[in-house]
Structure formats: structure tokens, C-alpha cells
Amino acid sequence: MSSATATRTIKFISKAGTYSAVIMCPDGDLYQEWEGTINDVTNIYPDFAASKPILYFVCTSSRVAEGIATPDSIDYYFNGTKISFSGDTSTGTFAGLFKKIAPSGDNLYYGLQIVGNIAAASGYAPAVIKMVAKISYGTQSDDIQADYTIPIQQATGTSYRVTIAAGDNKNFVITEKGGSVILKAMAYQSSAAITKNLTYQWEKMGASGWNTLAGKTGQTLTVAEADIDTYGEYRVTVFRDGAEIGKDIQGVMDASDPYDIDPHPTPEDEAITEDTSGNGQVTYTPVVVKRGTNTKALNTLFFFVIKDAAGVYLNSQSDRETAKASCAVTRAHCMQAGGDVSITITAQD
């Protein structure tokens, strides 16, 4: 039995205001598994040609009073190679694998729809989809980017996967006061959804760590605008016949909140290299700004929680519970996690 976990990494670039971008999938965390050998792949699942999942580029800005920032244009990359299009369909190396999604009607976001299986195109290894958006504000222009990793691996028997999908059409984003979104826990075994003999426990990331939500043991969880400030993280643990089969983490963005946290990362690309000759830490010195102005709104300290993809803490309890002005994520944290880590920043006031 294996335990499926996932998390989100948010990238920030601060030039003409404070922007935060993240790639969201309303179907939950994407993955592909394959059976057979590299030279004789007999089956790939889930079948993206049938499910056609969509990845949305969600960008918020402190310079936009309504929260959601719509890019002027956007480029898409697959494992570092730019995807070319004819009309809305991909051509060239990735011919027929992707379709572009543009804002229209009730859809506020640019996105990329996967319409074919990508395991072969990625060499049967994890795939990284990057989106780079051009955003203008007055005479200034920023390139804002986010990336999304899709695990691709050989199937291992009857492994379980747990993911949190959107239980509505709001894509995990609250855009109006009094609004809400629905999170829905999904469990799979060898690509088939399972629903029987399952129980659930939901948690919310607090100022210094995960807090169990009393009584929240159903498959779905409704998150109201009043429940979070700017951004909230939720984790579900799924049990089958009383035994844990997996966890997943999902972020919810509140684009209606009047305040944003500008994390002020140094360096701005928030990248740490394994090679000791490269950058060894990212320091966050956040400020709270009022949306629509990009000016400091509060004098406050912050709580910082550093965690791995499963939501396991990487900084000590005393560090998590001490409010301070800045926090550094180090190479040691990444080595402990075995890869990317995330940091949750919560204002004390």
C-alpha cells in the first residue's frame, strides 16, 4: 500500500505590484501511471485522452481591487520546451496533446487542456508544465510564472491515490464577499475511483500547524470566505476500513479579501540549488498590503510553517509558534524533504 500526497508551490515576482500565481486543476492532482516496460508499455492510466483535464493559471494582484488579474497573454511550456499552437491546438513536438483555454464568459482564467496521454512525450518520467503570463499595469509590464508537476511512474500493483478535487465550478477561488468553495476528497485504486468503506478527516493549516476540524468527516468540505484570510490550506486523510490509504493538500484563494501578504522573497525566483556552489536559502520578509494600493496596511509580525509535500513540518514547534519578521527556507530543509518545500505565512494580527 502506498500513500499519495501532493502540495502546491506558489511562485512570486514583485515588480509592478505584488502578484501571486498558481496553477490549479479542478479535477485534483494529476498523475499518470504506466504498465509494462519502457520498451513495451501496455497500459497508461488515467487516460487523459478520455478525461481531458484542464490546468488553470490563477493570478492575483495587490494592484487589482477585485483580486483576480487577467494576463495580456500567456505562453505554455512542457519540460522546458515551449508549446507551439495552430489556433488552439498544439503542433510540432506536442502535436495534438494540448489545447489552449482563454478567458470567456464565466471562465476568468487562461488554461491548458491536456487532450492526450503525455507519458511518452515526457519519457515516462515526471512532467513539468510551466505557464508564463504577461501582465501590464499602467506603463509597467511583468512576466509572472507558475509551474505544475505531473508525476509519471510505473504502476505498482494496487496502490492508492488520494486527491482533493473541486466540488463546484469555482476552481478553489473565492471571488466575492460571502462566497464559498467546495472541496471533494477522491480516492483511487489502480485508476478506478473507490467510494465504499471510506471515512475522512479534514484539517486546516493554522498559524503554527495543522488543526483538526471537529466534525468534518464527510467526503466534501465547504470553505467560506469568512474561514480564510487571503489564502488557506486544507488537508484530508482518507481511511478505508479504518486504515489510512492517503492524504492530500489543497489551497483555497480568497480573491475578495481586502488584504494580501507580499512575501518579499530573496532571491525573487525562490530557487534553492542542491549544488552547494549555488543559492542555499530563500529569505521571506513579508508585509501586509491593502489590495488595490500595494501600500503597507498593517504593522505586524508573522508565523511561518515550513513543510514537505505531505504537509510534514520541517521547522520546529517553537519556531512555528514564534511570531517574527522574517524566515529563511534553507537547502537543509529541501534535503530533508527530498525535493520542493512550501512555506505558509500567517500574519499575527
PDB file of C-alpha atoms in Angstrom, residues 27-282:
ATOM      1  CA  ASP A  27     -10.046  17.599 -11.048  1.00  0.00           C
ATOM      2  CA  GLY A  28      -7.459  17.337  -8.283  1.00  0.00           C
ATOM      3  CA  ASP A  29      -3.773  16.471  -8.576  1.00  0.00           C
ATOM      4  CA  LEU A  30      -2.906  14.998 -11.954  1.00  0.00           C
ATOM      5  CA  TYR A  31      -0.706  11.939 -12.422  1.00  0.00           C
ATOM      6  CA  GLN A  32      -0.148   9.130 -14.904  1.00  0.00           C
ATOM      7  CA  GLU A  33       0.990   5.565 -14.326  1.00  0.00           C
ATOM      8  CA  TRP A  34       2.082   3.019 -16.914  1.00  0.00           C
ATOM      9  CA  GLU A  35       2.229  -0.754 -17.035  1.00  0.00           C
ATOM     10  CA  GLY A  36       4.741  -2.972 -18.786  1.00  0.00           C
ATOM     11  CA  THR A  37       8.288  -1.889 -19.641  1.00  0.00           C
ATOM     12  CA  ILE A  38       9.713   1.243 -21.248  1.00  0.00           C
ATOM     13  CA  ASN A  39      10.096  -0.706 -24.492  1.00  0.00           C
ATOM     14  CA  ASP A  40       6.651  -2.294 -24.256  1.00  0.00           C
ATOM     15  CA  VAL A  41       4.135  -0.099 -22.434  1.00  0.00           C
ATOM     16  CA  THR A  42       0.860  -1.990 -22.289  1.00  0.00           C
ATOM     17  CA  ASN A  43      -1.381   0.488 -20.488  1.00  0.00           C
ATOM     18  CA  ILE A  44      -1.408   4.125 -19.319  1.00  0.00           C
ATOM     19  CA  TYR A  45      -3.859   5.480 -16.792  1.00  0.00           C
ATOM     20  CA  PRO A  46      -5.681   7.698 -16.084  1.00  0.00           C
ATOM     21  CA  ASP A  47      -6.423   8.124 -19.796  1.00  0.00           C
ATOM     22  CA  PHE A  48      -6.076  11.870 -20.415  1.00  0.00           C
ATOM     23  CA  ALA A  49      -7.489  11.405 -23.924  1.00  0.00           C
ATOM     24  CA  ALA A  50     -10.766  10.492 -22.237  1.00  0.00           C
ATOM     25  CA  SER A  51     -10.752  12.729 -19.131  1.00  0.00           C
ATOM     26  CA  LYS A  52      -9.204  15.814 -20.839  1.00  0.00           C
ATOM     27  CA  PRO A  53      -8.168  17.591 -17.600  1.00  0.00           C
ATOM     28  CA  ILE A  54      -7.601  21.362 -17.546  1.00  0.00           C
ATOM     29  CA  LEU A  55      -4.904  23.318 -15.727  1.00  0.00           C
ATOM     30  CA  TYR A  56      -5.855  26.925 -14.953  1.00  0.00           C
ATOM     31  CA  PHE A  57      -3.423  29.797 -14.383  1.00  0.00           C
ATOM     32  CA  VAL A  58      -4.802  31.747 -11.421  1.00  0.00           C
ATOM     33  CA  CYS A  59      -3.136  35.088 -10.721  1.00  0.00           C
ATOM     34  CA  THR A  60      -3.991  37.580  -8.003  1.00  0.00           C
ATOM     35  CA  SER A  61      -2.601  41.063  -7.584  1.00  0.00           C
ATOM     36  CA  SER A  62      -2.438  43.645  -4.827  1.00  0.00           C
ATOM     37  CA  ARG A  63      -2.895  46.283  -7.546  1.00  0.00           C
ATOM     38  CA  VAL A  64      -6.304  44.959  -8.608  1.00  0.00           C
ATOM     39  CA  ALA A  65      -9.138  45.744  -6.209  1.00  0.00           C
ATOM     40  CA  GLU A  66     -11.183  42.721  -7.280  1.00  0.00           C
ATOM     41  CA  GLY A  67      -8.242  40.421  -6.706  1.00  0.00           C
ATOM     42  CA  ILE A  68      -8.058  38.428  -9.946  1.00  0.00           C
ATOM     43  CA  ALA A  69      -5.559  39.682 -12.523  1.00  0.00           C
ATOM     44  CA  THR A  70      -6.142  38.709 -16.168  1.00  0.00           C
ATOM     45  CA  PRO A  71      -2.924  38.450 -18.199  1.00  0.00           C
ATOM     46  CA  ASP A  72      -2.476  40.141 -21.568  1.00  0.00           C
ATOM     47  CA  SER A  73      -1.095  36.888 -22.991  1.00  0.00           C
ATOM     48  CA  ILE A  74       0.377  33.594 -21.848  1.00  0.00           C
ATOM     49  CA  ASP A  75       2.917  31.047 -23.077  1.00  0.00           C
ATOM     50  CA  TYR A  76       2.999  27.369 -22.181  1.00  0.00           C
ATOM     51  CA  TYR A  77       5.995  25.068 -21.717  1.00  0.00           C
ATOM     52  CA  PHE A  78       6.324  21.290 -21.358  1.00  0.00           C
ATOM     53  CA  ASN A  79       9.508  20.144 -19.607  1.00  0.00           C
ATOM     54  CA  GLY A  80      11.159  23.427 -20.574  1.00  0.00           C
ATOM     55  CA  THR A  81      10.157  23.326 -24.259  1.00  0.00           C
ATOM     56  CA  LYS A  82       7.712  25.959 -25.462  1.00  0.00           C
ATOM     57  CA  ILE A  83       4.470  24.501 -26.822  1.00  0.00           C
ATOM     58  CA  SER A  84       3.558  25.808 -30.291  1.00  0.00           C
ATOM     59  CA  PHE A  85      -0.056  26.123 -31.400  1.00  0.00           C
ATOM     60  CA  SER A  86      -2.108  26.408 -34.550  1.00  0.00           C
ATOM     61  CA  GLY A  87      -5.308  28.042 -33.442  1.00  0.00           C
ATOM     62  CA  ASP A  88      -5.977  26.498 -30.044  1.00  0.00           C
ATOM     63  CA  THR A  89      -4.387  23.078 -30.720  1.00  0.00           C
ATOM     64  CA  SER A  90      -0.746  22.185 -30.094  1.00  0.00           C
ATOM     65  CA  THR A  91       1.518  21.428 -33.042  1.00  0.00           C
ATOM     66  CA  GLY A  92       5.105  20.310 -33.629  1.00  0.00           C
ATOM     67  CA  THR A  93       6.696  18.107 -30.973  1.00  0.00           C
ATOM     68  CA  PHE A  94       3.474  18.038 -28.925  1.00  0.00           C
ATOM     69  CA  ALA A  95       1.012  17.887 -31.809  1.00  0.00           C
ATOM     70  CA  GLY A  96      -2.497  17.124 -30.630  1.00  0.00           C
ATOM     71  CA  LEU A  97      -1.630  16.776 -26.940  1.00  0.00           C
ATOM     72  CA  PHE A  98      -2.836  20.176 -25.697  1.00  0.00           C
ATOM     73  CA  LYS A  99      -5.455  22.855 -26.273  1.00  0.00           C
ATOM     74  CA  LYS A 100      -5.317  26.464 -25.096  1.00  0.00           C
ATOM     75  CA  ILE A 101      -8.085  27.823 -22.905  1.00  0.00           C
ATOM     76  CA  ALA A 102      -8.787  31.575 -22.931  1.00  0.00           C
ATOM     77  CA  PRO A 103     -10.945  33.632 -20.538  1.00  0.00           C
ATOM     78  CA  SER A 104     -14.530  33.656 -21.758  1.00  0.00           C
ATOM     79  CA  GLY A 105     -17.918  34.081 -20.136  1.00  0.00           C
ATOM     80  CA  ASP A 106     -17.846  32.755 -16.578  1.00  0.00           C
ATOM     81  CA  ASN A 107     -14.291  31.471 -17.001  1.00  0.00           C
ATOM     82  CA  LEU A 108     -11.843  34.099 -15.665  1.00  0.00           C
ATOM     83  CA  TYR A 109      -8.638  32.233 -16.414  1.00  0.00           C
ATOM     84  CA  TYR A 110      -6.209  31.190 -19.081  1.00  0.00           C
ATOM     85  CA  GLY A 111      -5.507  27.486 -19.040  1.00  0.00           C
ATOM     86  CA  LEU A 112      -4.161  24.427 -20.784  1.00  0.00           C
ATOM     87  CA  GLN A 113      -6.288  21.377 -21.520  1.00  0.00           C
ATOM     88  CA  ILE A 114      -4.497  18.050 -21.811  1.00  0.00           C
ATOM     89  CA  VAL A 115      -6.249  16.047 -24.537  1.00  0.00           C
ATOM     90  CA  GLY A 116      -3.801  13.152 -24.936  1.00  0.00           C
ATOM     91  CA  ASN A 117      -1.593  10.949 -22.786  1.00  0.00           C
ATOM     92  CA  ILE A 118       1.687  12.702 -22.016  1.00  0.00           C
ATOM     93  CA  ALA A 119       3.711   9.847 -20.515  1.00  0.00           C
ATOM     94  CA  ALA A 120       5.587   9.063 -23.756  1.00  0.00           C
ATOM     95  CA  ALA A 121       6.245  12.756 -24.510  1.00  0.00           C
ATOM     96  CA  SER A 122       7.818  13.046 -21.069  1.00  0.00           C
ATOM     97  CA  GLY A 123       9.945   9.934 -21.488  1.00  0.00           C
ATOM     98  CA  TYR A 124       7.843   8.117 -18.875  1.00  0.00           C
ATOM     99  CA  ALA A 125       9.254  10.452 -16.222  1.00  0.00           C
ATOM    100  CA  PRO A 126       7.606  13.316 -14.279  1.00  0.00           C
ATOM    101  CA  ALA A 127       6.411  16.193 -16.452  1.00  0.00           C
ATOM    102  CA  VAL A 128       6.538  19.899 -15.592  1.00  0.00           C
ATOM    103  CA  ILE A 129       4.071  22.269 -17.213  1.00  0.00           C
ATOM    104  CA  LYS A 130       5.035  25.923 -16.900  1.00  0.00           C
ATOM    105  CA  MET A 131       2.897  28.937 -17.748  1.00  0.00           C
ATOM    106  CA  VAL A 132       4.425  32.383 -18.231  1.00  0.00           C
ATOM    107  CA  ALA A 133       1.967  35.277 -18.371  1.00  0.00           C
ATOM    108  CA  LYS A 134       2.486  38.852 -19.484  1.00  0.00           C
ATOM    109  CA  ILE A 135       0.682  41.287 -17.193  1.00  0.00           C
ATOM    110  CA  SER A 136       0.548  45.046 -17.657  1.00  0.00           C
ATOM    111  CA  TYR A 137      -0.244  47.724 -15.127  1.00  0.00           C
ATOM    112  CA  GLY A 138      -0.098  51.276 -16.453  1.00  0.00           C
ATOM    113  CA  THR A 139       3.234  51.634 -18.246  1.00  0.00           C
ATOM    114  CA  GLN A 140       4.794  48.674 -16.424  1.00  0.00           C
ATOM    115  CA  SER A 141       4.810  45.051 -17.508  1.00  0.00           C
ATOM    116  CA  ASP A 142       5.653  41.865 -15.612  1.00  0.00           C
ATOM    117  CA  ASP A 143       6.245  38.275 -16.608  1.00  0.00           C
ATOM    118  CA  ILE A 144       4.542  36.120 -13.966  1.00  0.00           C
ATOM    119  CA  GLN A 145       5.059  32.374 -13.993  1.00  0.00           C
ATOM    120  CA  ALA A 146       3.918  29.246 -12.217  1.00  0.00           C
ATOM    121  CA  ASP A 147       4.599  25.578 -12.778  1.00  0.00           C
ATOM    122  CA  TYR A 148       2.814  22.300 -12.132  1.00  0.00           C
ATOM    123  CA  THR A 149       4.483  18.904 -11.788  1.00  0.00           C
ATOM    124  CA  ILE A 150       2.656  15.793 -13.002  1.00  0.00           C
ATOM    125  CA  PRO A 151       4.110  12.589 -11.505  1.00  0.00           C
ATOM    126  CA  ILE A 152       4.567   9.872 -14.137  1.00  0.00           C
ATOM    127  CA  GLN A 153       5.752   6.486 -12.958  1.00  0.00           C
ATOM    128  CA  GLN A 154       5.453   2.751 -13.426  1.00  0.00           C
ATOM    129  CA  ALA A 155       2.361   1.284 -11.797  1.00  0.00           C
ATOM    130  CA  THR A 156       2.994  -0.567  -8.551  1.00  0.00           C
ATOM    131  CA  GLY A 157       0.288  -3.148  -8.031  1.00  0.00           C
ATOM    132  CA  THR A 158      -2.829  -1.906  -6.271  1.00  0.00           C
ATOM    133  CA  SER A 159      -1.542   1.403  -4.977  1.00  0.00           C
ATOM    134  CA  TYR A 160      -3.948   4.029  -3.679  1.00  0.00           C
ATOM    135  CA  ARG A 161      -4.077   7.685  -4.624  1.00  0.00           C
ATOM    136  CA  VAL A 162      -5.937  10.405  -2.762  1.00  0.00           C
ATOM    137  CA  THR A 163      -6.635  13.823  -4.196  1.00  0.00           C
ATOM    138  CA  ILE A 164      -8.846  16.821  -3.470  1.00  0.00           C
ATOM    139  CA  ALA A 165     -10.982  17.879  -6.420  1.00  0.00           C
ATOM    140  CA  ALA A 166     -13.202  20.923  -6.803  1.00  0.00           C
ATOM    141  CA  GLY A 167     -16.734  20.111  -5.734  1.00  0.00           C
ATOM    142  CA  ASP A 168     -18.083  23.039  -7.768  1.00  0.00           C
ATOM    143  CA  ASN A 169     -17.033  25.148 -10.761  1.00  0.00           C
ATOM    144  CA  LYS A 170     -15.126  27.797  -8.762  1.00  0.00           C
ATOM    145  CA  ASN A 171     -11.645  26.292  -9.178  1.00  0.00           C
ATOM    146  CA  PHE A 172     -10.736  26.701  -5.470  1.00  0.00           C
ATOM    147  CA  VAL A 173     -11.037  30.521  -5.710  1.00  0.00           C
ATOM    148  CA  ILE A 174     -13.475  32.699  -3.740  1.00  0.00           C
ATOM    149  CA  THR A 175     -14.109  35.867  -5.741  1.00  0.00           C
ATOM    150  CA  GLU A 176     -16.855  37.621  -3.771  1.00  0.00           C
ATOM    151  CA  LYS A 177     -17.696  38.514  -0.193  1.00  0.00           C
ATOM    152  CA  GLY A 178     -19.872  35.866   1.410  1.00  0.00           C
ATOM    153  CA  GLY A 179     -18.822  33.311  -1.200  1.00  0.00           C
ATOM    154  CA  SER A 180     -17.571  29.783  -0.658  1.00  0.00           C
ATOM    155  CA  VAL A 181     -15.988  26.834  -2.435  1.00  0.00           C
ATOM    156  CA  ILE A 182     -16.413  23.089  -2.027  1.00  0.00           C
ATOM    157  CA  LEU A 183     -13.534  20.637  -1.665  1.00  0.00           C
ATOM    158  CA  LYS A 184     -14.181  16.991  -2.531  1.00  0.00           C
ATOM    159  CA  ALA A 185     -11.891  14.136  -1.491  1.00  0.00           C
ATOM    160  CA  MET A 186     -11.409  11.448  -4.126  1.00  0.00           C
ATOM    161  CA  ALA A 187      -9.704   8.070  -3.673  1.00  0.00           C
ATOM    162  CA  TYR A 188      -8.459   5.818  -6.464  1.00  0.00           C
ATOM    163  CA  GLN A 189      -7.017   2.333  -6.707  1.00  0.00           C
ATOM    164  CA  SER A 190      -5.281   1.498  -9.997  1.00  0.00           C
ATOM    165  CA  SER A 191      -7.070   4.474 -11.624  1.00  0.00           C
ATOM    166  CA  ALA A 192     -10.550   3.315 -10.550  1.00  0.00           C
ATOM    167  CA  ALA A 193     -12.445   5.547  -8.129  1.00  0.00           C
ATOM    168  CA  ILE A 194     -13.396   3.852  -4.861  1.00  0.00           C
ATOM    169  CA  THR A 195     -16.236   5.000  -2.641  1.00  0.00           C
ATOM    170  CA  LYS A 196     -17.127   2.157  -0.288  1.00  0.00           C
ATOM    171  CA  ASN A 197     -15.916   1.732   3.301  1.00  0.00           C
ATOM    172  CA  LEU A 198     -14.188   5.129   3.279  1.00  0.00           C
ATOM    173  CA  THR A 199     -14.010   7.683   6.071  1.00  0.00           C
ATOM    174  CA  TYR A 200     -12.453  11.140   6.031  1.00  0.00           C
ATOM    175  CA  GLN A 201     -10.794  13.639   8.352  1.00  0.00           C
ATOM    176  CA  TRP A 202     -10.224  17.249   7.331  1.00  0.00           C
ATOM    177  CA  GLU A 203      -7.591  19.624   8.740  1.00  0.00           C
ATOM    178  CA  LYS A 204      -6.797  23.292   8.237  1.00  0.00           C
ATOM    179  CA  MET A 205      -3.378  24.907   8.364  1.00  0.00           C
ATOM    180  CA  GLY A 206      -3.307  27.319  11.296  1.00  0.00           C
ATOM    181  CA  ALA A 207      -0.762  29.916  12.317  1.00  0.00           C
ATOM    182  CA  SER A 208       1.644  27.253  13.607  1.00  0.00           C
ATOM    183  CA  GLY A 209       0.479  23.953  12.095  1.00  0.00           C
ATOM    184  CA  TRP A 210      -2.373  21.624  11.159  1.00  0.00           C
ATOM    185  CA  ASN A 211      -5.604  21.861  13.155  1.00  0.00           C
ATOM    186  CA  THR A 212      -8.178  19.067  13.014  1.00  0.00           C
ATOM    187  CA  LEU A 213     -11.619  20.332  12.003  1.00  0.00           C
ATOM    188  CA  ALA A 214     -14.007  18.805  14.522  1.00  0.00           C
ATOM    189  CA  GLY A 215     -16.963  17.064  12.943  1.00  0.00           C
ATOM    190  CA  LYS A 216     -15.646  17.483   9.397  1.00  0.00           C
ATOM    191  CA  THR A 217     -15.555  13.823   8.401  1.00  0.00           C
ATOM    192  CA  GLY A 218     -17.532  13.802   5.152  1.00  0.00           C
ATOM    193  CA  GLN A 219     -16.238  13.467   1.614  1.00  0.00           C
ATOM    194  CA  THR A 220     -16.816  17.177   0.953  1.00  0.00           C
ATOM    195  CA  LEU A 221     -15.837  20.302   2.856  1.00  0.00           C
ATOM    196  CA  THR A 222     -17.323  23.760   2.280  1.00  0.00           C
ATOM    197  CA  VAL A 223     -14.859  26.606   2.805  1.00  0.00           C
ATOM    198  CA  ALA A 224     -16.491  30.001   3.296  1.00  0.00           C
ATOM    199  CA  GLU A 225     -14.912  33.390   2.644  1.00  0.00           C
ATOM    200  CA  ALA A 226     -15.021  34.068   6.381  1.00  0.00           C
ATOM    201  CA  ASP A 227     -12.961  30.918   7.071  1.00  0.00           C
ATOM    202  CA  ILE A 228      -9.742  32.163   5.470  1.00  0.00           C
ATOM    203  CA  ASP A 229      -7.691  35.320   5.037  1.00  0.00           C
ATOM    204  CA  THR A 230      -6.343  35.672   1.501  1.00  0.00           C
ATOM    205  CA  TYR A 231      -5.211  32.026   1.304  1.00  0.00           C
ATOM    206  CA  GLY A 232      -5.982  28.865   3.235  1.00  0.00           C
ATOM    207  CA  GLU A 233      -4.651  25.326   3.092  1.00  0.00           C
ATOM    208  CA  TYR A 234      -6.673  22.218   3.821  1.00  0.00           C
ATOM    209  CA  ARG A 235      -5.600  18.589   4.184  1.00  0.00           C
ATOM    210  CA  VAL A 236      -7.701  15.448   4.052  1.00  0.00           C
ATOM    211  CA  THR A 237      -6.788  11.989   5.295  1.00  0.00           C
ATOM    212  CA  VAL A 238      -8.767   9.107   3.804  1.00  0.00           C
ATOM    213  CA  PHE A 239      -9.255   5.786   5.589  1.00  0.00           C
ATOM    214  CA  ARG A 240     -10.524   2.509   4.118  1.00  0.00           C
ATOM    215  CA  ASP A 241     -11.915   0.072   6.656  1.00  0.00           C
ATOM    216  CA  GLY A 242     -10.182   2.130   9.324  1.00  0.00           C
ATOM    217  CA  ALA A 243      -6.701   2.024   7.733  1.00  0.00           C
ATOM    218  CA  GLU A 244      -5.171   5.188   6.275  1.00  0.00           C
ATOM    219  CA  ILE A 245      -4.733   4.999   2.493  1.00  0.00           C
ATOM    220  CA  GLY A 246      -3.536   8.515   1.727  1.00  0.00           C
ATOM    221  CA  LYS A 247      -3.561  12.265   2.248  1.00  0.00           C
ATOM    222  CA  ASP A 248      -3.793  15.329   0.039  1.00  0.00           C
ATOM    223  CA  ILE A 249      -3.427  19.083   0.494  1.00  0.00           C
ATOM    224  CA  GLN A 250      -5.324  21.792  -1.378  1.00  0.00           C
ATOM    225  CA  GLY A 251      -5.056  25.565  -1.232  1.00  0.00           C
ATOM    226  CA  VAL A 252      -8.041  27.911  -1.415  1.00  0.00           C
ATOM    227  CA  MET A 253      -7.565  31.500  -2.576  1.00  0.00           C
ATOM    228  CA  ASP A 254      -9.742  34.337  -1.308  1.00  0.00           C
ATOM    229  CA  ALA A 255      -9.532  36.976  -4.010  1.00  0.00           C
ATOM    230  CA  SER A 256     -12.239  39.016  -2.245  1.00  0.00           C
ATOM    231  CA  ASP A 257     -10.134  39.672   0.858  1.00  0.00           C
ATOM    232  CA  PRO A 258      -9.053  43.337   1.189  1.00  0.00           C
ATOM    233  CA  TYR A 259      -5.533  42.368   2.275  1.00  0.00           C
ATOM    234  CA  ASP A 260      -2.678  40.495   0.680  1.00  0.00           C
ATOM    235  CA  ILE A 261       0.587  39.258   2.115  1.00  0.00           C
ATOM    236  CA  ASP A 262       3.517  40.352  -0.016  1.00  0.00           C
ATOM    237  CA  PRO A 263       6.122  37.707   0.896  1.00  0.00           C
ATOM    238  CA  HIS A 264       9.163  39.691  -0.373  1.00  0.00           C
ATOM    239  CA  PRO A 265      11.316  36.613  -1.132  1.00  0.00           C
ATOM    240  CA  THR A 266      15.074  36.997  -1.584  1.00  0.00           C
ATOM    241  CA  PRO A 267      16.028  35.919  -4.193  1.00  0.00           C
ATOM    242  CA  GLU A 268      12.837  36.607  -6.143  1.00  0.00           C
ATOM    243  CA  ASP A 269      12.892  33.319  -8.082  1.00  0.00           C
ATOM    244  CA  GLU A 270      12.631  31.378  -4.777  1.00  0.00           C
ATOM    245  CA  ALA A 271      15.027  28.726  -6.032  1.00  0.00           C
ATOM    246  CA  ILE A 272      17.495  26.684  -3.980  1.00  0.00           C
ATOM    247  CA  THR A 273      20.120  24.533  -5.673  1.00  0.00           C
ATOM    248  CA  GLU A 274      21.329  21.159  -4.451  1.00  0.00           C
ATOM    249  CA  ASP A 275      24.823  22.139  -5.604  1.00  0.00           C
ATOM    250  CA  THR A 276      26.492  23.925  -2.692  1.00  0.00           C
ATOM    251  CA  SER A 277      28.057  26.413  -5.109  1.00  0.00           C
ATOM    252  CA  GLY A 278      24.571  27.767  -5.886  1.00  0.00           C
ATOM    253  CA  ASN A 279      21.988  29.580  -3.793  1.00  0.00           C
ATOM    254  CA  GLY A 280      21.427  27.914  -0.439  1.00  0.00           C
ATOM    255  CA  GLN A 281      18.387  29.666   1.023  1.00  0.00           C
ATOM    256  CA  VAL A 282      15.361  31.857   0.340  1.00  0.00           C
TER     257      VAL A 282
END
